PDB file of C-alpha atoms in Angstrom:
ATOM      1  CA  ASN A  13       0.018  -0.061  -0.006  1.00  0.00           C
ATOM      2  CA  ALA A  14       1.200   3.510  -0.833  1.00  0.00           C
ATOM      3  CA  GLY A  15       2.224   5.546   2.169  1.00  0.00           C
ATOM      4  CA  VAL A  16       5.022   6.528   4.663  1.00  0.00           C
ATOM      5  CA  THR A  17       7.211   3.756   5.993  1.00  0.00           C
ATOM      6  CA  GLN A  18       9.206   4.346   9.126  1.00  0.00           C
ATOM      7  CA  THR A  19      11.989   2.034  10.515  1.00  0.00           C
ATOM      8  CA  PRO A  20      12.583   0.799  13.140  1.00  0.00           C
ATOM      9  CA  LYS A  21       9.263   0.637  14.916  1.00  0.00           C
ATOM     10  CA  PHE A  22      10.812   0.389  18.327  1.00  0.00           C
ATOM     11  CA  GLN A  23      14.355   1.093  19.710  1.00  0.00           C
ATOM     12  CA  VAL A  24      16.101   1.274  22.973  1.00  0.00           C
ATOM     13  CA  LEU A  25      19.302   3.301  23.274  1.00  0.00           C
ATOM     14  CA  LYS A  26      21.741   3.994  25.940  1.00  0.00           C
ATOM     15  CA  THR A  27      22.631   7.546  26.906  1.00  0.00           C
ATOM     16  CA  GLY A  28      25.251   8.754  24.469  1.00  0.00           C
ATOM     17  CA  GLN A  29      24.618   6.320  21.719  1.00  0.00           C
ATOM     18  CA  SER A  30      23.759   7.440  18.224  1.00  0.00           C
ATOM     19  CA  MET A  31      21.239   6.254  15.757  1.00  0.00           C
ATOM     20  CA  THR A  32      19.224   7.188  12.582  1.00  0.00           C
ATOM     21  CA  LEU A  33      15.527   6.915  12.093  1.00  0.00           C
ATOM     22  CA  GLN A  34      14.525   6.129   8.525  1.00  0.00           C
ATOM     23  CA  CYS A  35      11.514   7.419   6.661  1.00  0.00           C
ATOM     24  CA  ALA A  36      10.444   6.685   3.141  1.00  0.00           C
ATOM     25  CA  GLN A  37       7.307   7.735   1.060  1.00  0.00           C
ATOM     26  CA  ASP A  38       6.151   6.394  -2.199  1.00  0.00           C
ATOM     27  CA  MET A  39       3.650   8.994  -2.965  1.00  0.00           C
ATOM     28  CA  ASN A  40       5.897  11.248  -5.054  1.00  0.00           C
ATOM     29  CA  HIS A  41       5.477  13.834  -2.353  1.00  0.00           C
ATOM     30  CA  ASN A  42       7.841  16.970  -2.290  1.00  0.00           C
ATOM     31  CA  SER A  43       7.775  17.848   1.411  1.00  0.00           C
ATOM     32  CA  MET A  44       8.577  15.741   4.348  1.00  0.00           C
ATOM     33  CA  TYR A  45       8.519  16.333   8.159  1.00  0.00           C
ATOM     34  CA  TRP A  46       9.712  14.932  11.410  1.00  0.00           C
ATOM     35  CA  TYR A  47       7.634  15.297  14.518  1.00  0.00           C
ATOM     36  CA  ARG A  48       7.893  14.066  18.113  1.00  0.00           C
ATOM     37  CA  GLN A  49       4.955  13.158  20.312  1.00  0.00           C
ATOM     38  CA  ASP A  50       5.052  13.342  24.008  1.00  0.00           C
ATOM     39  CA  PRO A  51       2.207  12.864  26.329  1.00  0.00           C
ATOM     40  CA  GLY A  52       0.146  15.948  26.862  1.00  0.00           C
ATOM     41  CA  MET A  53       2.310  17.879  24.416  1.00  0.00           C
ATOM     42  CA  GLY A  54       0.629  16.951  21.106  1.00  0.00           C
ATOM     43  CA  LEU A  55       3.031  16.849  18.092  1.00  0.00           C
ATOM     44  CA  ARG A  56       6.012  19.195  17.841  1.00  0.00           C
ATOM     45  CA  LEU A  57       7.876  19.770  14.661  1.00  0.00           C
ATOM     46  CA  ILE A  58      11.614  18.929  14.729  1.00  0.00           C
ATOM     47  CA  TYR A  59      12.693  19.468  11.116  1.00  0.00           C
ATOM     48  CA  TYR A  60      11.082  19.518   7.698  1.00  0.00           C
ATOM     49  CA  SER A  61      12.185  19.424   4.152  1.00  0.00           C
ATOM     50  CA  ALA A  62      10.077  21.510   1.736  1.00  0.00           C
ATOM     51  CA  SER A  63      11.650  19.874  -1.349  1.00  0.00           C
ATOM     52  CA  GLU A  64      14.637  17.720  -2.162  1.00  0.00           C
ATOM     53  CA  GLY A  65      17.852  19.272  -1.279  1.00  0.00           C
ATOM     54  CA  THR A  66      16.487  21.600   1.439  1.00  0.00           C
ATOM     55  CA  THR A  67      15.952  21.209   5.115  1.00  0.00           C
ATOM     56  CA  ASP A  68      14.782  23.672   7.878  1.00  0.00           C
ATOM     57  CA  LYS A  69      14.490  23.688  11.546  1.00  0.00           C
ATOM     58  CA  GLY A  70      11.227  23.216  13.287  1.00  0.00           C
ATOM     59  CA  GLU A  71      10.040  23.980  16.916  1.00  0.00           C
ATOM     60  CA  VAL A  72      12.419  21.551  18.715  1.00  0.00           C
ATOM     61  CA  PRO A  73      15.569  20.914  16.575  1.00  0.00           C
ATOM     62  CA  ASN A  74      18.266  20.692  19.263  1.00  0.00           C
ATOM     63  CA  GLY A  75      19.991  17.375  19.479  1.00  0.00           C
ATOM     64  CA  TYR A  76      18.811  16.180  15.986  1.00  0.00           C
ATOM     65  CA  ASN A  77      20.156  16.284  12.416  1.00  0.00           C
ATOM     66  CA  VAL A  78      18.356  15.506   9.201  1.00  0.00           C
ATOM     67  CA  SER A  79      19.283  14.382   5.680  1.00  0.00           C
ATOM     68  CA  ARG A  80      16.933  14.455   2.744  1.00  0.00           C
ATOM     69  CA  LEU A  81      18.614  11.631   0.858  1.00  0.00           C
ATOM     70  CA  ASN A  82      16.470  11.866  -2.182  1.00  0.00           C
ATOM     71  CA  LYS A  83      12.798  12.748  -3.007  1.00  0.00           C
ATOM     72  CA  ARG A  84      11.578   9.628  -1.219  1.00  0.00           C
ATOM     73  CA  GLU A  85      13.764   9.363   1.919  1.00  0.00           C
ATOM     74  CA  PHE A  86      14.141  11.713   4.832  1.00  0.00           C
ATOM     75  CA  SER A  87      16.222  10.515   7.838  1.00  0.00           C
ATOM     76  CA  LEU A  88      16.502  11.769  11.468  1.00  0.00           C
ATOM     77  CA  ARG A  89      19.657  11.296  13.318  1.00  0.00           C
ATOM     78  CA  LEU A  90      20.421  11.494  17.206  1.00  0.00           C
ATOM     79  CA  GLU A  91      24.112  11.979  17.419  1.00  0.00           C
ATOM     80  CA  SER A  92      24.269  11.540  21.230  1.00  0.00           C
ATOM     81  CA  ALA A  93      21.036  10.302  22.696  1.00  0.00           C
ATOM     82  CA  ALA A  94      19.709  11.843  25.886  1.00  0.00           C
ATOM     83  CA  PRO A  95      16.826  10.533  28.129  1.00  0.00           C
ATOM     84  CA  SER A  96      14.916  13.798  27.136  1.00  0.00           C
ATOM     85  CA  GLN A  97      14.723  12.384  23.666  1.00  0.00           C
ATOM     86  CA  THR A  98      12.549   9.377  24.716  1.00  0.00           C
ATOM     87  CA  SER A  99       9.536   9.972  22.619  1.00  0.00           C
ATOM     88  CA  VAL A 100       7.526   8.613  19.766  1.00  0.00           C
ATOM     89  CA  TYR A 101       8.726   9.972  16.496  1.00  0.00           C
ATOM     90  CA  PHE A 102       6.585  10.433  13.493  1.00  0.00           C
ATOM     91  CA  CYS A 103       7.445  11.119   9.843  1.00  0.00           C
ATOM     92  CA  ALA A 104       4.949  12.890   7.536  1.00  0.00           C
ATOM     93  CA  SER A 105       4.730  13.945   3.984  1.00  0.00           C
ATOM     94  CA  SER A 106       2.745  16.246   1.656  1.00  0.00           C
ATOM     95  CA  GLU A 107       2.517  17.142  -1.971  1.00  0.00           C
ATOM     96  CA  ALA A 108       4.330  20.362  -1.282  1.00  0.00           C
ATOM     97  CA  LEU A 109       4.835  22.785   1.558  1.00  0.00           C
ATOM     98  CA  GLN A 110       1.864  24.641   0.469  1.00  0.00           C
ATOM     99  CA  GLY A 111       0.155  21.220   0.338  1.00  0.00           C
ATOM    100  CA  ALA A 112       0.502  21.000   4.071  1.00  0.00           C
ATOM    101  CA  GLY A 113      -2.486  23.137   4.083  1.00  0.00           C
ATOM    102  CA  TYR A 114      -4.398  20.223   2.752  1.00  0.00           C
ATOM    103  CA  GLY A 115      -3.246  17.511   5.174  1.00  0.00           C
ATOM    104  CA  TYR A 116      -0.376  15.127   5.872  1.00  0.00           C
ATOM    105  CA  THR A 117       0.208  11.457   5.430  1.00  0.00           C
ATOM    106  CA  PHE A 118       1.693  10.056   8.499  1.00  0.00           C
ATOM    107  CA  GLY A 119       3.926   7.075   9.159  1.00  0.00           C
ATOM    108  CA  SER A 120       3.127   4.660  11.966  1.00  0.00           C
ATOM    109  CA  GLY A 121       5.933   5.937  14.212  1.00  0.00           C
ATOM    110  CA  THR A 122       9.117   4.837  15.914  1.00  0.00           C
ATOM    111  CA  ARG A 123       9.052   4.389  19.731  1.00  0.00           C
ATOM    112  CA  LEU A 124      12.383   5.443  21.146  1.00  0.00           C
ATOM    113  CA  THR A 125      13.524   4.942  24.717  1.00  0.00           C
ATOM    114  CA  VAL A 126      16.815   6.274  25.983  1.00  0.00           C
ATOM    115  CA  VAL A 127      18.013   4.762  29.266  1.00  0.00           C
TER     116      VAL A 127
ATOM    117  CA  ALA B  26       1.285  33.276  14.927  1.00  0.00           C
ATOM    118  CA  GLN B  27      -1.140  30.413  14.949  1.00  0.00           C
ATOM    119  CA  SER B  28      -2.036  28.341  17.908  1.00  0.00           C
ATOM    120  CA  VAL B  29      -4.692  25.658  18.837  1.00  0.00           C
ATOM    121  CA  THR B  30      -6.348  24.880  22.161  1.00  0.00           C
ATOM    122  CA  GLN B  31      -8.267  21.700  22.651  1.00  0.00           C
ATOM    123  CA  LEU B  32     -10.426  21.887  25.715  1.00  0.00           C
ATOM    124  CA  GLY B  33     -10.260  18.763  27.819  1.00  0.00           C
ATOM    125  CA  SER B  34      -7.527  16.235  27.530  1.00  0.00           C
ATOM    126  CA  HIS B  35      -9.971  13.344  28.135  1.00  0.00           C
ATOM    127  CA  VAL B  36     -13.699  13.132  27.086  1.00  0.00           C
ATOM    128  CA  SER B  37     -15.738  10.183  28.274  1.00  0.00           C
ATOM    129  CA  VAL B  38     -19.159   9.246  26.634  1.00  0.00           C
ATOM    130  CA  SER B  39     -21.328   6.197  26.552  1.00  0.00           C
ATOM    131  CA  GLU B  40     -21.936   4.133  23.455  1.00  0.00           C
ATOM    132  CA  GLY B  41     -24.529   5.793  21.358  1.00  0.00           C
ATOM    133  CA  ALA B  42     -24.200   9.167  22.979  1.00  0.00           C
ATOM    134  CA  LEU B  43     -23.237  12.425  21.233  1.00  0.00           C
ATOM    135  CA  VAL B  44     -19.532  13.047  20.804  1.00  0.00           C
ATOM    136  CA  LEU B  45     -18.359  16.731  21.118  1.00  0.00           C
ATOM    137  CA  LEU B  46     -14.618  17.452  21.042  1.00  0.00           C
ATOM    138  CA  ARG B  47     -13.786  21.139  21.333  1.00  0.00           C
ATOM    139  CA  CYS B  48     -11.139  22.949  19.343  1.00  0.00           C
ATOM    140  CA  ASN B  49     -10.324  26.868  19.373  1.00  0.00           C
ATOM    141  CA  TYR B  50      -7.723  28.382  17.267  1.00  0.00           C
ATOM    142  CA  SER B  51      -5.925  31.737  16.769  1.00  0.00           C
ATOM    143  CA  SER B  52      -4.635  32.800  13.537  1.00  0.00           C
ATOM    144  CA  SER B  53      -3.620  36.147  11.914  1.00  0.00           C
ATOM    145  CA  VAL B  54      -4.763  35.017   8.450  1.00  0.00           C
ATOM    146  CA  PRO B  55      -7.631  32.879   7.242  1.00  0.00           C
ATOM    147  CA  PRO B  56      -6.888  29.382   8.485  1.00  0.00           C
ATOM    148  CA  TYR B  57      -6.935  25.846   7.210  1.00  0.00           C
ATOM    149  CA  LEU B  58      -8.365  23.551   9.885  1.00  0.00           C
ATOM    150  CA  PHE B  59      -8.016  19.965  10.575  1.00  0.00           C
ATOM    151  CA  TRP B  60      -8.998  17.070  12.649  1.00  0.00           C
ATOM    152  CA  TYR B  61      -6.768  14.012  12.926  1.00  0.00           C
ATOM    153  CA  VAL B  62      -7.443  10.636  14.656  1.00  0.00           C
ATOM    154  CA  GLN B  63      -4.800   8.442  16.163  1.00  0.00           C
ATOM    155  CA  TYR B  64      -5.649   4.874  17.125  1.00  0.00           C
ATOM    156  CA  PRO B  65      -3.416   3.113  19.659  1.00  0.00           C
ATOM    157  CA  ASN B  66       0.020   2.488  18.382  1.00  0.00           C
ATOM    158  CA  GLN B  67      -0.676   3.952  15.033  1.00  0.00           C
ATOM    159  CA  GLY B  68       0.082   7.185  13.175  1.00  0.00           C
ATOM    160  CA  LEU B  69      -2.255  10.013  12.733  1.00  0.00           C
ATOM    161  CA  GLN B  70      -4.992   9.727  10.048  1.00  0.00           C
ATOM    162  CA  LEU B  71      -6.777  12.790   8.517  1.00  0.00           C
ATOM    163  CA  LEU B  72     -10.404  12.806   9.695  1.00  0.00           C
ATOM    164  CA  LEU B  73     -11.652  16.000   7.998  1.00  0.00           C
ATOM    165  CA  LYS B  74     -10.415  19.391   6.852  1.00  0.00           C
ATOM    166  CA  TYR B  75     -11.800  22.858   6.344  1.00  0.00           C
ATOM    167  CA  THR B  76     -10.010  25.000   3.537  1.00  0.00           C
ATOM    168  CA  THR B  77     -12.637  27.352   2.054  1.00  0.00           C
ATOM    169  CA  GLY B  78     -16.344  27.244   1.179  1.00  0.00           C
ATOM    170  CA  ALA B  79     -18.963  25.420   3.248  1.00  0.00           C
ATOM    171  CA  THR B  80     -18.365  25.764   6.860  1.00  0.00           C
ATOM    172  CA  LEU B  81     -19.780  22.429   7.952  1.00  0.00           C
ATOM    173  CA  VAL B  82     -17.473  19.667   6.755  1.00  0.00           C
ATOM    174  CA  LYS B  83     -18.074  15.974   6.849  1.00  0.00           C
ATOM    175  CA  GLY B  84     -15.391  13.428   7.354  1.00  0.00           C
ATOM    176  CA  ILE B  85     -14.807   9.683   7.620  1.00  0.00           C
ATOM    177  CA  ASN B  86     -16.507   7.551  10.187  1.00  0.00           C
ATOM    178  CA  GLY B  87     -19.592   9.805  10.642  1.00  0.00           C
ATOM    179  CA  PHE B  88     -17.740  12.790  12.098  1.00  0.00           C
ATOM    180  CA  GLU B  89     -18.375  16.287  11.165  1.00  0.00           C
ATOM    181  CA  ALA B  90     -17.050  19.724  12.142  1.00  0.00           C
ATOM    182  CA  GLU B  91     -18.191  23.294  11.769  1.00  0.00           C
ATOM    183  CA  PHE B  92     -15.957  26.272  11.223  1.00  0.00           C
ATOM    184  CA  LYS B  93     -17.232  29.297  13.227  1.00  0.00           C
ATOM    185  CA  LYS B  94     -15.159  32.304  12.527  1.00  0.00           C
ATOM    186  CA  SER B  95     -16.776  34.578  14.996  1.00  0.00           C
ATOM    187  CA  GLU B  96     -16.139  32.056  17.795  1.00  0.00           C
ATOM    188  CA  THR B  97     -12.664  30.913  16.329  1.00  0.00           C
ATOM    189  CA  SER B  98     -13.850  27.401  16.764  1.00  0.00           C
ATOM    190  CA  PHE B  99     -13.720  24.134  14.919  1.00  0.00           C
ATOM    191  CA  HIS B 100     -15.474  21.520  17.179  1.00  0.00           C
ATOM    192  CA  LEU B 101     -15.707  17.936  16.137  1.00  0.00           C
ATOM    193  CA  THR B 102     -19.035  16.069  16.506  1.00  0.00           C
ATOM    194  CA  LYS B 103     -20.600  12.728  15.991  1.00  0.00           C
ATOM    195  CA  PRO B 104     -24.272  12.061  16.757  1.00  0.00           C
ATOM    196  CA  SER B 105     -23.788   8.498  18.129  1.00  0.00           C
ATOM    197  CA  ALA B 106     -20.537   7.169  19.590  1.00  0.00           C
ATOM    198  CA  HIS B 107     -19.331   3.777  18.782  1.00  0.00           C
ATOM    199  CA  MET B 108     -16.800   1.674  20.664  1.00  0.00           C
ATOM    200  CA  SER B 109     -14.406   1.837  17.606  1.00  0.00           C
ATOM    201  CA  ASP B 110     -14.172   5.572  18.020  1.00  0.00           C
ATOM    202  CA  ALA B 111     -12.025   5.283  21.061  1.00  0.00           C
ATOM    203  CA  ALA B 112      -8.858   7.040  20.157  1.00  0.00           C
ATOM    204  CA  GLU B 113      -6.680  10.298  20.461  1.00  0.00           C
ATOM    205  CA  TYR B 114      -8.077  13.204  18.424  1.00  0.00           C
ATOM    206  CA  PHE B 115      -5.966  16.203  17.286  1.00  0.00           C
ATOM    207  CA  CYS B 116      -7.030  19.564  16.030  1.00  0.00           C
ATOM    208  CA  ALA B 117      -4.662  21.431  13.798  1.00  0.00           C
ATOM    209  CA  VAL B 118      -4.502  24.848  12.183  1.00  0.00           C
ATOM    210  CA  SER B 119      -2.395  25.994   9.159  1.00  0.00           C
ATOM    211  CA  GLU B 120      -2.252  29.536   7.829  1.00  0.00           C
ATOM    212  CA  ILE B 121      -2.835  29.716   4.144  1.00  0.00           C
ATOM    213  CA  PRO B 122      -0.734  32.131   1.935  1.00  0.00           C
ATOM    214  CA  GLY B 123       0.515  35.017   4.098  1.00  0.00           C
ATOM    215  CA  GLY B 124       1.348  32.838   7.051  1.00  0.00           C
ATOM    216  CA  SER B 125       3.114  29.532   7.702  1.00  0.00           C
ATOM    217  CA  TYR B 126       1.694  26.593   5.914  1.00  0.00           C
ATOM    218  CA  ILE B 127       2.899  24.077   8.358  1.00  0.00           C
ATOM    219  CA  PRO B 128       0.153  23.006  10.770  1.00  0.00           C
ATOM    220  CA  THR B 129       0.337  23.585  14.431  1.00  0.00           C
ATOM    221  CA  PHE B 130      -1.321  20.762  16.390  1.00  0.00           C
ATOM    222  CA  GLY B 131      -3.270  20.791  19.603  1.00  0.00           C
ATOM    223  CA  ARG B 132      -2.236  18.714  22.628  1.00  0.00           C
ATOM    224  CA  GLY B 133      -4.968  16.139  21.735  1.00  0.00           C
ATOM    225  CA  THR B 134      -8.102  14.838  23.358  1.00  0.00           C
ATOM    226  CA  SER B 135      -8.518  11.198  24.332  1.00  0.00           C
ATOM    227  CA  LEU B 136     -11.965   9.912  23.579  1.00  0.00           C
ATOM    228  CA  ILE B 137     -13.074   7.180  25.944  1.00  0.00           C
ATOM    229  CA  VAL B 138     -16.237   5.275  25.018  1.00  0.00           C
ATOM    230  CA  HIS B 139     -18.119   3.160  27.643  1.00  0.00           C
ATOM    231  CA  PRO B 140     -20.365   0.230  26.702  1.00  0.00           C
TER     232      PRO B 140
END
């Protein structure tokens, strides 16, 4: 089925370890986004990519880096994981940045625990 | 700047009763408004959206929402709750040209449905 695929679904890291969360979409969307979801906080934007070759910071970018590898793939990297980064991470896509005004397609999430 | 307030982190209803989830927004330009639903351990799914035109919008699973500019509200309703409606619901606002396209999400309302 067409959509947004995230890997892994679950991950446990030790403080200081690094890892990369992968996201791929097969809808030929131009724009992609990374959010984190914490209880009672809703969704907060970490980084986004309006189009291939561009990335921009969102509301909570500290401690993260991103790479827009190609039109399909947008990865999120934690260089030195901290317990405060324990969260559920969602990747989303839209036809274009302006298309964000018409709704996103979300992946099923990555549950990350940092101990 | 845009913002969203969802009144009530939890709403509890009996099966067959009216569902009302409240959402108020602030926006400096005409907004696009959304409701998303998140079932346990899944990503967010677009339930309905208002962009322009008719202020009463219908979505999936029998839900609808009405855009009231004078009240800056976009409340979500369903006449008769079903057990399968139990989920987390998020309201979001996006500012159309002139503002930021990227939606701001509310903190979510958990809908609990009792038999």
